[in-house]
CSV table of C-alpha atoms and ligand atoms in Angstrom, one decimal:
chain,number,residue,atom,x,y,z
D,2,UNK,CA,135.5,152.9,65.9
D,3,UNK,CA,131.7,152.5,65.5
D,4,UNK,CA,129.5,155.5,64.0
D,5,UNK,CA,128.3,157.8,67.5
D,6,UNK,CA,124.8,156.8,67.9
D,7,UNK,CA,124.4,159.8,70.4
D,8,UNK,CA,125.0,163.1,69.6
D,9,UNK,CA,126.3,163.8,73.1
D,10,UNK,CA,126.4,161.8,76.4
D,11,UNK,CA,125.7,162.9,79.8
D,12,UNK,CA,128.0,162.4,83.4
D,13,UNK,CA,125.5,162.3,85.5
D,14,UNK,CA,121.3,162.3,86.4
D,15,UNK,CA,121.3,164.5,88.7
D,16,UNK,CA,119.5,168.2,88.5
D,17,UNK,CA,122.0,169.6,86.0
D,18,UNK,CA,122.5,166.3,83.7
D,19,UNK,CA,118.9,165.3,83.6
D,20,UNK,CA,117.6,169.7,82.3
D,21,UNK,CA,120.8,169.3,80.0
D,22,UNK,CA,119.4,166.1,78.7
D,23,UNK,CA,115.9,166.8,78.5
D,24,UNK,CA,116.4,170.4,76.6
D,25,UNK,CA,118.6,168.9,74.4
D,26,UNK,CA,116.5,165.9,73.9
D,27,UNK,CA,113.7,168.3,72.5
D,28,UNK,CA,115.8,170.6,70.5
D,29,UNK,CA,116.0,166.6,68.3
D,30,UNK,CA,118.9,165.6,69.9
D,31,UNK,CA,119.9,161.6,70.8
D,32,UNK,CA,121.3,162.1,74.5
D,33,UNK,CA,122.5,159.1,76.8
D,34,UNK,CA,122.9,159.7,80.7
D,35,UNK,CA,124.7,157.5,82.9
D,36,UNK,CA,124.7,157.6,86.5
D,37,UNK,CA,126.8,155.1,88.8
D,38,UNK,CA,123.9,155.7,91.7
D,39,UNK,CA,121.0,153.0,91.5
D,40,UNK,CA,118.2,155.9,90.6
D,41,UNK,CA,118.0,159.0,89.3
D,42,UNK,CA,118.3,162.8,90.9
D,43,UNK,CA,118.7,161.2,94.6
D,44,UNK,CA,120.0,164.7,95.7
D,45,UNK,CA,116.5,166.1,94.5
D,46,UNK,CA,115.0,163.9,96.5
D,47,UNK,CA,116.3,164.9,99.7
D,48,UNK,CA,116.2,168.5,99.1
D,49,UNK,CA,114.5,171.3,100.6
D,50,UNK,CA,113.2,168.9,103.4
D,51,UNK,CA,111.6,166.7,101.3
D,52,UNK,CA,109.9,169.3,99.3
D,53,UNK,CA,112.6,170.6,97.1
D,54,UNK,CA,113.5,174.3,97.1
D,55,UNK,CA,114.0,174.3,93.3
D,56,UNK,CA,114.4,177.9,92.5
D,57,UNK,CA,114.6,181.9,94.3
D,58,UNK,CA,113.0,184.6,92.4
D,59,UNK,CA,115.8,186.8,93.8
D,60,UNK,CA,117.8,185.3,91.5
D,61,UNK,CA,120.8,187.4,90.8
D,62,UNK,CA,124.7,186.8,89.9
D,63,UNK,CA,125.6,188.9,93.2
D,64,UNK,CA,123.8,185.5,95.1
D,65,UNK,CA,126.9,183.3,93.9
D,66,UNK,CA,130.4,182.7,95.0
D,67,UNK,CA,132.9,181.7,92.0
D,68,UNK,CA,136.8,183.1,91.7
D,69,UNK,CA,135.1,184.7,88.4
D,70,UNK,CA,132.1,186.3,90.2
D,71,UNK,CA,131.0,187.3,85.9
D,72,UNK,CA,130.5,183.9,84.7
D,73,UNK,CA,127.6,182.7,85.6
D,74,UNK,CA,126.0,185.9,84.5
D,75,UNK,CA,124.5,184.6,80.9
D,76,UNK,CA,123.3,181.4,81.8
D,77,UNK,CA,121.4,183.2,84.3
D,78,UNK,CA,120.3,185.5,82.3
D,79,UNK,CA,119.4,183.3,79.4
D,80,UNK,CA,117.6,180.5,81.5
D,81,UNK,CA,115.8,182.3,84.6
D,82,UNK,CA,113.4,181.5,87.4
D,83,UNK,CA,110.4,182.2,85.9
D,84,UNK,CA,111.5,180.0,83.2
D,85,UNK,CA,111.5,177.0,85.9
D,86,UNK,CA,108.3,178.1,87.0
D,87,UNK,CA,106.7,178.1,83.8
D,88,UNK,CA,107.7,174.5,83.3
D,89,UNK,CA,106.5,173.4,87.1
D,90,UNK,CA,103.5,175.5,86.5
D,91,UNK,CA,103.1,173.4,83.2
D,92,UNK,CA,103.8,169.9,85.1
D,93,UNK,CA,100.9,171.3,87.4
D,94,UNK,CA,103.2,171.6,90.2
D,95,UNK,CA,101.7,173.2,92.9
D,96,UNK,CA,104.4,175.5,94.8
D,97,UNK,CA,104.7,178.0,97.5
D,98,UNK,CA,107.1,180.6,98.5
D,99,UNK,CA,108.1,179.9,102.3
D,100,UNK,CA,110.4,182.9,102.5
D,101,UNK,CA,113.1,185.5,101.0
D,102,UNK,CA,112.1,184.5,97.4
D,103,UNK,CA,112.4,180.4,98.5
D,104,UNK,CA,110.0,178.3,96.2
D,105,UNK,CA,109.7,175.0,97.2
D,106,UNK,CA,106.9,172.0,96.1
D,107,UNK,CA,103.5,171.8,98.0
D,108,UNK,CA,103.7,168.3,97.6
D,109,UNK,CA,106.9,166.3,97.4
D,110,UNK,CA,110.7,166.9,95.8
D,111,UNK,CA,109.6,163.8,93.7
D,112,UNK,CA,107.7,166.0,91.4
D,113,UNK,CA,110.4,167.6,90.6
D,114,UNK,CA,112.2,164.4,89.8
D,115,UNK,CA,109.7,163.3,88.1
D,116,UNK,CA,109.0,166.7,85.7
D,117,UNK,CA,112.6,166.7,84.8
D,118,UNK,CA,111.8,162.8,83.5
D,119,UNK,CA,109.0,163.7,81.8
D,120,UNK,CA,110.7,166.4,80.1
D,121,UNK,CA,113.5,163.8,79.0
D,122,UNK,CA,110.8,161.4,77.5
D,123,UNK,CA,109.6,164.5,75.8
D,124,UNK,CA,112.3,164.3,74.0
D,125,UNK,CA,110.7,161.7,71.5
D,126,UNK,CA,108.0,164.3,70.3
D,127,UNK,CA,110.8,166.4,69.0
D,128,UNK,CA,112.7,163.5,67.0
D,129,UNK,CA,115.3,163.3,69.7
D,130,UNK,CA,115.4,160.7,72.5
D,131,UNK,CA,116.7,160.5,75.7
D,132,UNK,CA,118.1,157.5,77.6
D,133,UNK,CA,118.9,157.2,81.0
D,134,UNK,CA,120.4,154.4,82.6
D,135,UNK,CA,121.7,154.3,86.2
D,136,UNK,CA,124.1,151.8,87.9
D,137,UNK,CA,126.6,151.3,86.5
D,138,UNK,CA,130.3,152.7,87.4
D,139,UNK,CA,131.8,154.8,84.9
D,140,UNK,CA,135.1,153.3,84.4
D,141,UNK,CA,136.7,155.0,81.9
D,142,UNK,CA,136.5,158.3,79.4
D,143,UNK,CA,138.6,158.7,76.6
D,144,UNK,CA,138.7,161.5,73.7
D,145,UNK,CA,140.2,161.1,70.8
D,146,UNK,CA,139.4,161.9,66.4
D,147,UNK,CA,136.6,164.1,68.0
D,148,UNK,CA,134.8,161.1,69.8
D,149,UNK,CA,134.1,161.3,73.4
D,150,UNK,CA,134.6,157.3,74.2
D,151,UNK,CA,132.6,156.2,77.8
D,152,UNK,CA,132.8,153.0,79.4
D,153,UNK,CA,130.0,152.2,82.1
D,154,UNK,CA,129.3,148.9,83.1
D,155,UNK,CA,130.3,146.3,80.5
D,156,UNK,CA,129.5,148.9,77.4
D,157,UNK,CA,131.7,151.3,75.6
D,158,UNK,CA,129.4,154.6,74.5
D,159,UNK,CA,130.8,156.8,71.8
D,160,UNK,CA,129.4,160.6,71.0
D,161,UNK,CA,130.6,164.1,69.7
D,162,UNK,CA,130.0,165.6,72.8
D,163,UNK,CA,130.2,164.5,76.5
D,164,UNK,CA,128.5,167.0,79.4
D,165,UNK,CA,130.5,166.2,82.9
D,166,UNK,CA,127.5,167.1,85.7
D,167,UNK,CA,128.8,164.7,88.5
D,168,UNK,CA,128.1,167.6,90.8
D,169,UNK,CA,130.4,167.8,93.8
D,170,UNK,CA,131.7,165.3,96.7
D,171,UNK,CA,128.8,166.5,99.3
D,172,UNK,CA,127.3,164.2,101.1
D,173,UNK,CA,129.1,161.3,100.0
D,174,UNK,CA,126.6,158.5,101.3
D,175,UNK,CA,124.0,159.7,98.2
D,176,UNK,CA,126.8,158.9,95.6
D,177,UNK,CA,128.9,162.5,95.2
D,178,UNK,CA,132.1,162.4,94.2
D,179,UNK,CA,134.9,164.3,92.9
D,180,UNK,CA,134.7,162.7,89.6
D,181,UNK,CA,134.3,165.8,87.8
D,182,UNK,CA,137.5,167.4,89.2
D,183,UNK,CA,139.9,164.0,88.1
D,184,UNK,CA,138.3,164.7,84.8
D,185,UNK,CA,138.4,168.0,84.4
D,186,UNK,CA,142.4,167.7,85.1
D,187,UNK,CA,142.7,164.8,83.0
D,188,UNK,CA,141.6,167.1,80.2
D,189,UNK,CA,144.0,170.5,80.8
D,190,UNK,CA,141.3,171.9,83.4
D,191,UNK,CA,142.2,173.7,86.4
D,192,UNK,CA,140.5,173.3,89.3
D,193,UNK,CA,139.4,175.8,92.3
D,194,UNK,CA,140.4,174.3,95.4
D,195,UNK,CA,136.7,172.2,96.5
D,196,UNK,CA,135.5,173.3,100.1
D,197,UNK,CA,132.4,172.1,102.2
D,198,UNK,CA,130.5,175.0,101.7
D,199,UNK,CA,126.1,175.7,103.6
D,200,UNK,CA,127.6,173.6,106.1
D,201,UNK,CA,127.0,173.7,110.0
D,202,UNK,CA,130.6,174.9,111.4
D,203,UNK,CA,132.3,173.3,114.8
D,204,UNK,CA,133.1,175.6,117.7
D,205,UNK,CA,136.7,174.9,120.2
D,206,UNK,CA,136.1,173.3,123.5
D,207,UNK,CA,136.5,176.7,125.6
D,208,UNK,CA,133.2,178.0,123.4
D,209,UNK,CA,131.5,174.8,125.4
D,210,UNK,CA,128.7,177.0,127.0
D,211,UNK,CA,127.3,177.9,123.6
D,212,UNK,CA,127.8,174.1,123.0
D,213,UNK,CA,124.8,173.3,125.6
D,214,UNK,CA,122.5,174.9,123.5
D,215,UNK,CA,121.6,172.9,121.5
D,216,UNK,CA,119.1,173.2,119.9
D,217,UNK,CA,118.6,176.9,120.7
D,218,UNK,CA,118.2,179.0,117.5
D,219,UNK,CA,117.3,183.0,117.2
D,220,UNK,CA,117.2,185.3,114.6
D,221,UNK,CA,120.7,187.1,114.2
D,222,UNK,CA,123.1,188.7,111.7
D,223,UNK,CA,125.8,186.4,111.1
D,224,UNK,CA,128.8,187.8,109.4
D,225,UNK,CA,132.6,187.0,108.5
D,226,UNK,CA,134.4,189.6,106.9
D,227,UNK,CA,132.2,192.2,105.3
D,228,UNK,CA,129.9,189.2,104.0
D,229,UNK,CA,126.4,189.1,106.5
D,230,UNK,CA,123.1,187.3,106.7
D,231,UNK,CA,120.1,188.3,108.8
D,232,UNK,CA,118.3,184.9,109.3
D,233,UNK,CA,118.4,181.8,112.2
D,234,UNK,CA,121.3,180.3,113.8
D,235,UNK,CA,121.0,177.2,115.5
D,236,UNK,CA,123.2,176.1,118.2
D,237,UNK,CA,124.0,172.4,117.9
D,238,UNK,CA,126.1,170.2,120.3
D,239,UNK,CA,129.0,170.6,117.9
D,240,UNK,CA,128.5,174.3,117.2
D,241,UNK,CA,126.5,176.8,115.0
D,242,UNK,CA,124.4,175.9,112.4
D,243,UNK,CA,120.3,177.5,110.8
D,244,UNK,CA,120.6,179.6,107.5
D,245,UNK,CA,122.7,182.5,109.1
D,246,UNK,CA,125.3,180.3,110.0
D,247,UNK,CA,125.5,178.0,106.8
D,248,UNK,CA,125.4,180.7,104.2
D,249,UNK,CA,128.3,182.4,106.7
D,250,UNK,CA,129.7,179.1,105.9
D,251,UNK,CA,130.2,179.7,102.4
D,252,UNK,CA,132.4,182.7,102.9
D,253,UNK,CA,134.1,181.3,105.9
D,254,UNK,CA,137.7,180.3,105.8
D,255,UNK,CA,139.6,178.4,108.8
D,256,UNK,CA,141.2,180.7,111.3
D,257,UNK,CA,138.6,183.5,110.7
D,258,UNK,CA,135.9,185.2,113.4
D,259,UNK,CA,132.2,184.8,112.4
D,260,UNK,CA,130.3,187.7,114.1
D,261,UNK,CA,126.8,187.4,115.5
D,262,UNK,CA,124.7,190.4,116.3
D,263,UNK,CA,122.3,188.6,118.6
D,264,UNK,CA,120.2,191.9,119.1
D,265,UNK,CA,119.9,192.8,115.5
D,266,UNK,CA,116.5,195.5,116.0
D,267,UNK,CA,117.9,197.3,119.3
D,268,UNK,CA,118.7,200.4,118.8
D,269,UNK,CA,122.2,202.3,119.9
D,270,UNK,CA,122.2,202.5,123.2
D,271,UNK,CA,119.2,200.8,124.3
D,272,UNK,CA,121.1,198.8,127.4
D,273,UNK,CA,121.5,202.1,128.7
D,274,UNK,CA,118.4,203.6,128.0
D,275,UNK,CA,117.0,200.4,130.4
D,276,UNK,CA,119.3,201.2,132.8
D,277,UNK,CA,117.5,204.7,132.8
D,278,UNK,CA,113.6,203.2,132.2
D,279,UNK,CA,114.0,200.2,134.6
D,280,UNK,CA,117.4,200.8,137.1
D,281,UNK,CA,116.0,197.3,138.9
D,282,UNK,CA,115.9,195.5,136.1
D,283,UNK,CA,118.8,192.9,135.2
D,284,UNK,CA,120.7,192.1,132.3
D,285,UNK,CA,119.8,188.4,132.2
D,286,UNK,CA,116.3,189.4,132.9
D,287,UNK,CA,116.4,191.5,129.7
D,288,UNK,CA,118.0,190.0,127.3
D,289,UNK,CA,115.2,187.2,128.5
D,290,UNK,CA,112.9,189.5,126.8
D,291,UNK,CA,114.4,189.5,123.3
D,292,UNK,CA,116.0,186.1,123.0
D,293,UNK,CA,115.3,182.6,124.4
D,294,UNK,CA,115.6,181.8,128.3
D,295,UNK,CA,118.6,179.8,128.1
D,296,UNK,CA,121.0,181.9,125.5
D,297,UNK,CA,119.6,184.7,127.2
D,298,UNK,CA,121.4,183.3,130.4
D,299,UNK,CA,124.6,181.6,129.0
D,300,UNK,CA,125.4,185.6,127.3
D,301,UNK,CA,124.3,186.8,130.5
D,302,UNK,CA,127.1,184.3,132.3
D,303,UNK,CA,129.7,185.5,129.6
D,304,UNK,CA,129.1,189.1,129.8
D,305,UNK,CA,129.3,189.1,133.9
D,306,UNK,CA,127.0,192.1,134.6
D,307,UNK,CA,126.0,190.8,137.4
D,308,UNK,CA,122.8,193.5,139.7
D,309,UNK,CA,120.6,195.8,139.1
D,310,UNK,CA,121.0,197.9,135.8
D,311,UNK,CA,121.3,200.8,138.1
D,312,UNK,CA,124.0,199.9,139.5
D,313,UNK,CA,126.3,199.1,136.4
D,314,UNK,CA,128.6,201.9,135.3
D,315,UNK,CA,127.6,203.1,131.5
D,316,UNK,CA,130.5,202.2,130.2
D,317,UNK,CA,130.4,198.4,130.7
D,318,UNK,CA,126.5,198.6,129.6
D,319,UNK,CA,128.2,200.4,126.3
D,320,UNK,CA,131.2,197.3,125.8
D,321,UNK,CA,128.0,194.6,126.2
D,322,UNK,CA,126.0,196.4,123.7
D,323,UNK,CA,128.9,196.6,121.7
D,324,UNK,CA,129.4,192.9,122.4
D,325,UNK,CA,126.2,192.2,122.2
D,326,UNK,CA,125.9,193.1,118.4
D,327,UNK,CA,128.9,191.4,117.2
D,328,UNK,CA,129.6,188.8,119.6
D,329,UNK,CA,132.7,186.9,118.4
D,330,UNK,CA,132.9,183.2,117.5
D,331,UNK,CA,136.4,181.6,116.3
D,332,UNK,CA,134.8,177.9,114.8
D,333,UNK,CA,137.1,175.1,114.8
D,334,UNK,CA,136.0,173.8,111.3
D,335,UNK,CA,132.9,173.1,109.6
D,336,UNK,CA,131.4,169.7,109.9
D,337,UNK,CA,132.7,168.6,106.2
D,338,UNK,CA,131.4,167.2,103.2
D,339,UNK,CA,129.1,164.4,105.2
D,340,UNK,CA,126.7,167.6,105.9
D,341,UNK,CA,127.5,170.4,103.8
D,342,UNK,CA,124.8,171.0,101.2
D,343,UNK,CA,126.9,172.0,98.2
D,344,UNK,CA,130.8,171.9,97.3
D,345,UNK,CA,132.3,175.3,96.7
D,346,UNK,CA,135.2,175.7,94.1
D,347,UNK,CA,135.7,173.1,91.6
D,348,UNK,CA,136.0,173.0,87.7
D,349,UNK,CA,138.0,177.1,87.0
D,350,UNK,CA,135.5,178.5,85.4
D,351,UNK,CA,138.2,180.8,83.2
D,352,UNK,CA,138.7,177.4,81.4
D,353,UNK,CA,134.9,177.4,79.8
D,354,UNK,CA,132.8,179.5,78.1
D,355,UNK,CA,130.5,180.9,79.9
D,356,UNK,CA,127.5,181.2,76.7
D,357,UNK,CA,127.4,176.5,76.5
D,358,UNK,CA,129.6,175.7,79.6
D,359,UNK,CA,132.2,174.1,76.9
D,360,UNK,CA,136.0,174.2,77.5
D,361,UNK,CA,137.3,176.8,75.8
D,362,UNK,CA,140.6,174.3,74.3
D,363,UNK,CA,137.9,170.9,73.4
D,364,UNK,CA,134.2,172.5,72.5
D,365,UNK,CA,132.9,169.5,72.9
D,366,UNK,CA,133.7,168.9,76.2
D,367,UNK,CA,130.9,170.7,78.7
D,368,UNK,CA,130.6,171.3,82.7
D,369,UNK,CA,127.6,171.9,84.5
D,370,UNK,CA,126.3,172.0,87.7
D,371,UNK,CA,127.9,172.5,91.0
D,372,UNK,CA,130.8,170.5,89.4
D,373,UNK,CA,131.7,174.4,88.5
D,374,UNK,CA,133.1,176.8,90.4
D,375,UNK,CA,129.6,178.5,90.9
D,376,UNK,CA,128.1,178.1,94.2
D,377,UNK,CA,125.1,179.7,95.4
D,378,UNK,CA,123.7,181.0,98.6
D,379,UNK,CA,121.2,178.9,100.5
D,380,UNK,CA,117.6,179.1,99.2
D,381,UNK,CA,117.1,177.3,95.7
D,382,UNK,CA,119.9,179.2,94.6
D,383,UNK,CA,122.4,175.9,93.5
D,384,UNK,CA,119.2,174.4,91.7
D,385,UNK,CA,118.8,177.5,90.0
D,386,UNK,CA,122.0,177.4,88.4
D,387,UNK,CA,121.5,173.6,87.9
D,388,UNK,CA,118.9,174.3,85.4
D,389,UNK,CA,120.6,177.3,84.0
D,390,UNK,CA,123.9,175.9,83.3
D,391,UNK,CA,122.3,172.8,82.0
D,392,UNK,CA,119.9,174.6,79.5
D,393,UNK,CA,123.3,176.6,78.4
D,394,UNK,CA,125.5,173.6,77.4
D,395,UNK,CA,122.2,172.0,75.5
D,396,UNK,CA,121.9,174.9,73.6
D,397,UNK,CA,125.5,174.2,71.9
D,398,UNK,CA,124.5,170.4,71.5
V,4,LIG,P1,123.7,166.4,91.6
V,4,LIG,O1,124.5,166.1,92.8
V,4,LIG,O2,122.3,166.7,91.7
V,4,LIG,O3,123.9,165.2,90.6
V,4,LIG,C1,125.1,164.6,90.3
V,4,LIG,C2,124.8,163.2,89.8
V,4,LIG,O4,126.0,162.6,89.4
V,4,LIG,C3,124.3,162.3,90.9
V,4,LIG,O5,123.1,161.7,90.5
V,4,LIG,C4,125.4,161.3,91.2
V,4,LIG,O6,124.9,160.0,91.5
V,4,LIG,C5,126.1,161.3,89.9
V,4,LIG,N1,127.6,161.0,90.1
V,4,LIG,C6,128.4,161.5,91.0
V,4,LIG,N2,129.6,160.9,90.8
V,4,LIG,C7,129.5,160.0,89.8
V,4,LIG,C8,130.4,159.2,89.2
V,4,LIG,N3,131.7,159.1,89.6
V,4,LIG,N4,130.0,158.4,88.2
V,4,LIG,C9,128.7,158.4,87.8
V,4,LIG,N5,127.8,159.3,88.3
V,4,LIG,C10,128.2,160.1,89.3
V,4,LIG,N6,119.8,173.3,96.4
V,4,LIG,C11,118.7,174.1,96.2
V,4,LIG,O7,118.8,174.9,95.3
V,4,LIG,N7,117.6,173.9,97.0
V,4,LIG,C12,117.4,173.0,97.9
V,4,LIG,O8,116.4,172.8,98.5
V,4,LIG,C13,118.6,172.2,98.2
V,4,LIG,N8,118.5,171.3,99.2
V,4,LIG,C14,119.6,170.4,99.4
V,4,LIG,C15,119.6,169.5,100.5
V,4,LIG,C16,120.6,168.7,100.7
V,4,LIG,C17,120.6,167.7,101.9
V,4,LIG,C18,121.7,168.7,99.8
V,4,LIG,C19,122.9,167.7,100.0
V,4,LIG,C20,121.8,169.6,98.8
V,4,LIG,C21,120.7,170.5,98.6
V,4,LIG,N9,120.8,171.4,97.6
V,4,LIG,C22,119.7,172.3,97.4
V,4,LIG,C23,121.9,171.5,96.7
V,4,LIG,C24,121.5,170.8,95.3
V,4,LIG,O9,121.0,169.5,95.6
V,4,LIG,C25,122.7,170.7,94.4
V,4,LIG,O10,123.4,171.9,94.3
V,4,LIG,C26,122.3,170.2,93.1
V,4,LIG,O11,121.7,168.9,93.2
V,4,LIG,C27,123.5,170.1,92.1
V,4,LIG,O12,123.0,169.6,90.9
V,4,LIG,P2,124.1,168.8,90.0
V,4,LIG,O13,123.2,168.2,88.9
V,4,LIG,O14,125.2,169.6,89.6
V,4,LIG,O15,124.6,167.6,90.9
C-alpha cells in the first residue's frame, strides 16, 4: 500500500466537513475532502432564505434532540457561538439578528461558503493544506493496518483518519443521502432510526377546512406532548407548516395530537368576560379581532356558537375557550425528506466519543454533522453544531 499522503480525509464539503477541514488544515494538518455534488456546501447555499442562519446565541444542549440528550454537551461547550462570530466578524461578515437569538448574513449565504473556503486555503499558512475536490462518487471505503482506503472517481485515497460528514438524506435533489448510516453499520455502528424532522406536517381529509387556508399563518403555541413553541404556523394546502409547526415537527411522532393555542395572550375567561362587556357582539366577530378574517371564520364554523354573545350559555363560551387554547390537530404525516430541513436520528451517538466525535471501537474513524444523532431546533441551531462537532473531531486529527 502507498505511504498516506493525508493525514485524514474528509466525507463530505458540506458545513461540518469543510470547519473540520479548515481547523485541521491550520492546526498543520494535510486534509482531503471529497464530495459526490458538483460544488461545495450547496446546503449553505440555500439556507436561511438565501442568507444563511449560521448560528443562535441561545445556544444551549437543552435546544437539541438526540437519544443521549448529554453528548453534544462538550463540543458545544468547547466550540460556541461567539466563536463563529468572531470568525464571520473576522471575514467582515456583516450579520444581523432577525429574531429569538437567529443570526443570519446581511448579504448572501455565499459568504458563508465562501469564509469556510478561505479558512481551508488558510490552511497553507500553518504548514498544512487542504484540498477539496467535488464530483466525483465515492465508491468505496475500506479500513484495514490502520489506513482508511477511499475510492472516488477513478483514484484510490489512503489516510490515518477518515471524518464521515455526509449529513443526512434531506432534501434529496441537493445531493443528501444516507451514506453516513450504510457506513456507520458497515463499521459496528448503530444507527438511531433517521426521521424527517423541521418539516411542514400533512393534515386527513376531514381537517379540509383548515386545508383552505392556505396561506394563513398566526402567531400560536404549538405543542405535542409536553414539548411547545410560541412562534407562526402557516396553513398550507397540505396542512401546517411556519416555525411553530416545524420545530413541533421534530418532537412529533405519527398517530400523535399537535395542540395549538390560537389565542395564546387571552386571559382565562376572557370569552366570557365579552359576553359580559359586549352581549351583541359575536364569536366570529371576535375572534376577527385577534386573528386573521378567514381562520377567524373557519374556527368560528367549527366551534358552532352561532348569535349574540349574550345569548350563549357560559358553559359552551368556557369549552371554546378551552378549545380555543389547545385546539386539537391529528396530522397525517409530515411532508418527508423532499422538504424537511434536517434528518433527526442517525449515527448512535453512545458509539462515539463525544470530546473528537471518534468511534469509541476505531479512533480513527469520526462523525460529524447532522450525520449524528444531534438534531437541533429551528434557528441556526443544526449549523451551530455543524461547526462545533467539526472543530471537535479536528482537534483529535
Ligand atoms: P451538509 O448537508 O451541509 O453536507 C453534507 C455534504 O455531503 C454535502 O455537500 C453532500 O453533497 C455530501 N454528500 C452527501 N452524500 C454523499 C455521498 N454519498 N458521497 C459524497 N458526498 C456526499 N440550519 C441552520 O442552522 N440554519 C439555517 O438557516 C438552515 N437552513 C436550512 C435550509 C434548508 C432548505 C435546509 C435543507 C437545511 C437548512 N439548515 C439550516 C440545516 C443545515 O443546512 C444542515 O443541518 C447542515 O448543512 C448540516 O451540515 P452537514 O455538514 O452535516 O451536512
Amino acid at each position: 500500500m502507498p505511504a498516506a499522503p493525508y493525514d485524514a480525509i474528509v466525507l463530505g464539503a458540506g458545513a461540518a466537513g469543510l470547519m473540520c477541514a479548515g481547523v485541521a488544515g491550520q492546526r498543520g494538518r494535510r486534509v482531503l475532502v471529497l464530495d459526490h455534488a458538483a460544488r461545495p456546501g450547496n446546503k449553505i447555499l440555500i439556507s436561511g432564505g438565501g442568507r444563511c442562519n449560521f448560528t443562535n446565541i441561545g445556544t444551549a444542549p437543552d435546544r437539541f434532540l438526540s437519544a443521549n440528550p448529554h453528548f453534544a454537551r462538550s463540543a458545544l461547550a468547547r466550540y460556541t457561538a461567539a466563536d463563529f462570530v468572531a470568525l464571520v466578524d473576522r471575514h467582515g461578515i456583516a450579520w444581523h439578528e432577525k429574531t429569538l437569538g437567529q443570526l443570519f448574513c446581511d448579504g448572501s449565504a455565499r459568504q458563508i461558503v465562501d469564509l469556510l473556503l478561505a479558512e481551508c486555503d488558510a490552511a497553507a499558512g500553518h504548514s498544512g493544506q487542504v484540498e477539496v475536490r467535488c464530483g466525483d462518487a465515492i465508491t468505496d471505503v475500506a479500513h484495514a493496518d490502520g489506513v482508511f482506503r477511499v475510492t472516488a472517481g477513478r483514484q484510490e485515497h489512503h489516510a490515518p483518519a477518515l471524518v464521515v460528514a455526509t449529513g443526512g438524506p434531506s432534501i434529496p435533489k441537493l445531493g443528501a443521502t444516507g451514506f453516513a448510516y450504510d457506513l456507520a453499520r458497515r463499521f459496528g455502528l448503530k444507527v438511531v432510526e433517521p426521521r424527517p424532522a423541521l418539516v411542514p406536517l400533512t393534515l386527513p381529509g376531514e381537517e379540509l377546512l383548515f386545508r383552505q387556508l392556505s396561506g394563513i399563518a398566526a402567531p400560536v403555541v404549538a405543542s405535542t406532548g409536553k414539548t411547545s413553541f410560541a412562534e407562526a404556523a402557516l396553513f398550507t394546502h397540505k396542512g401546517l407548516s411556519g416555525p411553530a409547526i416545524l420545530q413541533v415537527s421534530s418532537y412529533w411522532r405519527h398517530g400523535q395530537a399537535v395542540g395549538i393555542d390560537f389565542l395564546p395572550d387571552a386571559p382565562a375567561g376572557w370569552l366570557r368576560q365579552a359576553k359580559r362587556d359586549a352581549p351583541r357582539q359575536t364569536v366570529p366577530r371576535l375572534l376577527a379581532r385577534h386573528l386573521p378574517d378567514r381562520l377567524a371564520e373557519a374556527l368560528g364554523e367549527r366551534l358552532a356558537l352561532g348569535g349574540d354573545l349574550g345569548n350563549l350559555p357560559d358553559a359552551k363560551l368556557a369549552a371554546a375557550e378551552q378549545r380555543l387554547s389547545a385546539w386539537q390537530f391529528t396530522p397525517s404525516g409530515s411532508e418527508g425528506y423532499a422538504k424537511a430541513e434536517v434528518t433527526a436520528g442517525g449515527v448512535a451517538t453512545a458509539g462515539l466519543s463525544g470530546q473528537t466525535m471518534a468511534a469509541r471501537h476505531l479512533p480513527g474513524l469520526h462523525f460529524i454533522g447532522e450525520a449524528v444523532d444531534v438534531t437541533g431546533w429551528l434557528g441556526g441551531y443544526n449549523f451551530q453544531w455543524a461547526w462545533a462537532s467539526g472543530w471537535a473531531a479536528a482537534q483529535a486529527l
